[in-house]
Amino acid sequence: RFRAAAGGIQLRFFPARPAGRFRLRIVILGAGQVGSSVAENLVSEANDITVVDTDAARLRKLQDRLDLRTVVGNAGHPEIL
């Protein structure tokens, strides 16, 4: 396991799983440059991705490009998560 903090987001990387075994449900907090890049990489691996951000326009652009869910809101508030 490896941890990296980038752009205020803490990421955990786990060893690759065998293809076709299961889909991961991943929540990404923040749709900035780092969050968008992480989402793009994880969507390409057939995971269920949800991105949370306060900027609805940024989320709309991301959703137009990628197959993922978005939530508009402040990820610091438990009711949003």
mmCIF file of C-alpha atoms in Angstrom:
data_model
loop_
_atom_site.group_PDB
_atom_site.id
_atom_site.type_symbol
_atom_site.label_atom_id
_atom_site.label_comp_id
_atom_site.label_asym_id
_atom_site.label_seq_id
_atom_site.Cartn_x
_atom_site.Cartn_y
_atom_site.Cartn_z
ATOM 1 C CA ARG A 1 0.000 0.000 0.000
ATOM 2 C CA PHE A 2 1.150 3.465 -0.840
ATOM 3 C CA ARG A 3 -0.247 6.803 0.284
ATOM 4 C CA ALA A 4 0.252 10.065 -1.507
ATOM 5 C CA ALA A 5 -1.180 13.474 -0.721
ATOM 6 C CA ALA A 6 -1.705 15.701 -3.732
ATOM 7 C CA GLY A 7 -3.706 18.875 -4.047
ATOM 8 C CA GLY A 8 -5.272 18.387 -0.621
ATOM 9 C CA ILE A 9 -6.538 14.917 -1.573
ATOM 10 C CA GLN A 10 -5.263 11.793 0.109
ATOM 11 C CA LEU A 11 -4.972 8.855 -2.250
ATOM 12 C CA ARG A 12 -4.432 5.200 -1.432
ATOM 13 C CA PHE A 13 -3.059 2.884 -4.053
ATOM 14 C CA PHE A 14 -3.537 -0.846 -3.706
ATOM 15 C CA PRO A 15 -2.054 -3.670 -5.759
ATOM 16 C CA ALA A 16 -3.835 -4.316 -9.057
ATOM 17 C CA ARG A 17 -6.743 -6.754 -8.903
ATOM 18 C CA PRO A 18 -7.337 -9.535 -11.431
ATOM 19 C CA ALA A 19 -9.462 -8.397 -14.387
ATOM 20 C CA GLY A 20 -13.184 -9.113 -14.166
ATOM 21 C CA ARG A 21 -13.216 -9.898 -10.443
ATOM 22 C CA PHE A 22 -15.239 -6.968 -9.068
ATOM 23 C CA ARG A 23 -15.957 -3.266 -9.497
ATOM 24 C CA LEU A 24 -14.786 -0.779 -6.899
ATOM 25 C CA ARG A 25 -17.049 2.004 -5.652
ATOM 26 C CA ILE A 26 -14.854 5.076 -5.345
ATOM 27 C CA VAL A 27 -15.696 8.573 -4.094
ATOM 28 C CA ILE A 28 -13.356 11.380 -5.177
ATOM 29 C CA LEU A 29 -13.565 14.610 -3.200
ATOM 30 C CA GLY A 30 -12.768 17.498 -5.506
ATOM 31 C CA ALA A 31 -13.031 17.841 -9.282
ATOM 32 C CA GLY A 32 -9.942 19.978 -9.791
ATOM 33 C CA GLN A 33 -6.924 18.961 -11.833
ATOM 34 C CA VAL A 34 -5.907 16.113 -9.506
ATOM 35 C CA GLY A 35 -9.420 14.801 -8.831
ATOM 36 C CA SER A 36 -10.349 14.887 -12.521
ATOM 37 C CA SER A 37 -7.179 13.060 -13.495
ATOM 38 C CA VAL A 38 -7.723 10.384 -10.847
ATOM 39 C CA ALA A 39 -11.356 9.985 -11.978
ATOM 40 C CA GLU A 40 -10.324 9.595 -15.606
ATOM 41 C CA ASN A 41 -7.813 6.866 -14.763
ATOM 42 C CA LEU A 42 -10.184 4.963 -12.488
ATOM 43 C CA VAL A 43 -13.157 5.135 -14.875
ATOM 44 C CA SER A 44 -11.014 3.543 -17.567
ATOM 45 C CA GLU A 45 -10.595 0.560 -15.220
ATOM 46 C CA ALA A 46 -14.390 -0.016 -15.103
ATOM 47 C CA ASN A 47 -14.959 1.254 -11.547
ATOM 48 C CA ASP A 48 -18.067 3.005 -10.181
ATOM 49 C CA ILE A 49 -16.870 6.571 -9.605
ATOM 50 C CA THR A 50 -18.619 9.418 -7.777
ATOM 51 C CA VAL A 51 -17.028 12.885 -7.740
ATOM 52 C CA VAL A 52 -18.066 15.487 -5.146
ATOM 53 C CA ASP A 53 -17.379 19.198 -5.709
ATOM 54 C CA THR A 54 -19.033 22.566 -5.082
ATOM 55 C CA ASP A 55 -18.632 23.690 -8.711
ATOM 56 C CA ALA A 56 -21.632 22.390 -10.700
ATOM 57 C CA ALA A 57 -20.231 23.558 -14.051
ATOM 58 C CA ARG A 58 -16.952 21.711 -13.491
ATOM 59 C CA LEU A 59 -18.852 18.538 -12.560
ATOM 60 C CA ARG A 60 -21.059 18.855 -15.657
ATOM 61 C CA LYS A 61 -17.990 19.057 -17.910
ATOM 62 C CA LEU A 62 -16.461 16.043 -16.199
ATOM 63 C CA GLN A 63 -19.677 14.037 -16.502
ATOM 64 C CA ASP A 64 -19.946 14.913 -20.206
ATOM 65 C CA ARG A 65 -16.490 13.372 -20.801
ATOM 66 C CA LEU A 66 -16.609 10.387 -18.448
ATOM 67 C CA ASP A 67 -19.055 7.703 -17.316
ATOM 68 C CA LEU A 68 -19.400 8.659 -13.644
ATOM 69 C CA ARG A 69 -21.773 10.120 -11.074
ATOM 70 C CA THR A 70 -21.415 13.582 -9.576
ATOM 71 C CA VAL A 71 -22.663 15.256 -6.404
ATOM 72 C CA VAL A 72 -22.719 19.033 -6.038
ATOM 73 C CA GLY A 73 -21.877 20.027 -2.484
ATOM 74 C CA ASN A 74 -19.212 20.553 0.139
ATOM 75 C CA ALA A 75 -17.468 17.234 0.864
ATOM 76 C CA GLY A 76 -16.689 18.495 4.355
ATOM 77 C CA HIS A 77 -20.348 18.153 5.307
ATOM 78 C CA PRO A 78 -21.366 14.609 6.340
ATOM 79 C CA GLU A 79 -24.862 14.939 4.840
ATOM 80 C CA ILE A 80 -23.300 15.391 1.389
ATOM 81 C CA LEU A 81 -21.297 12.183 1.713
#
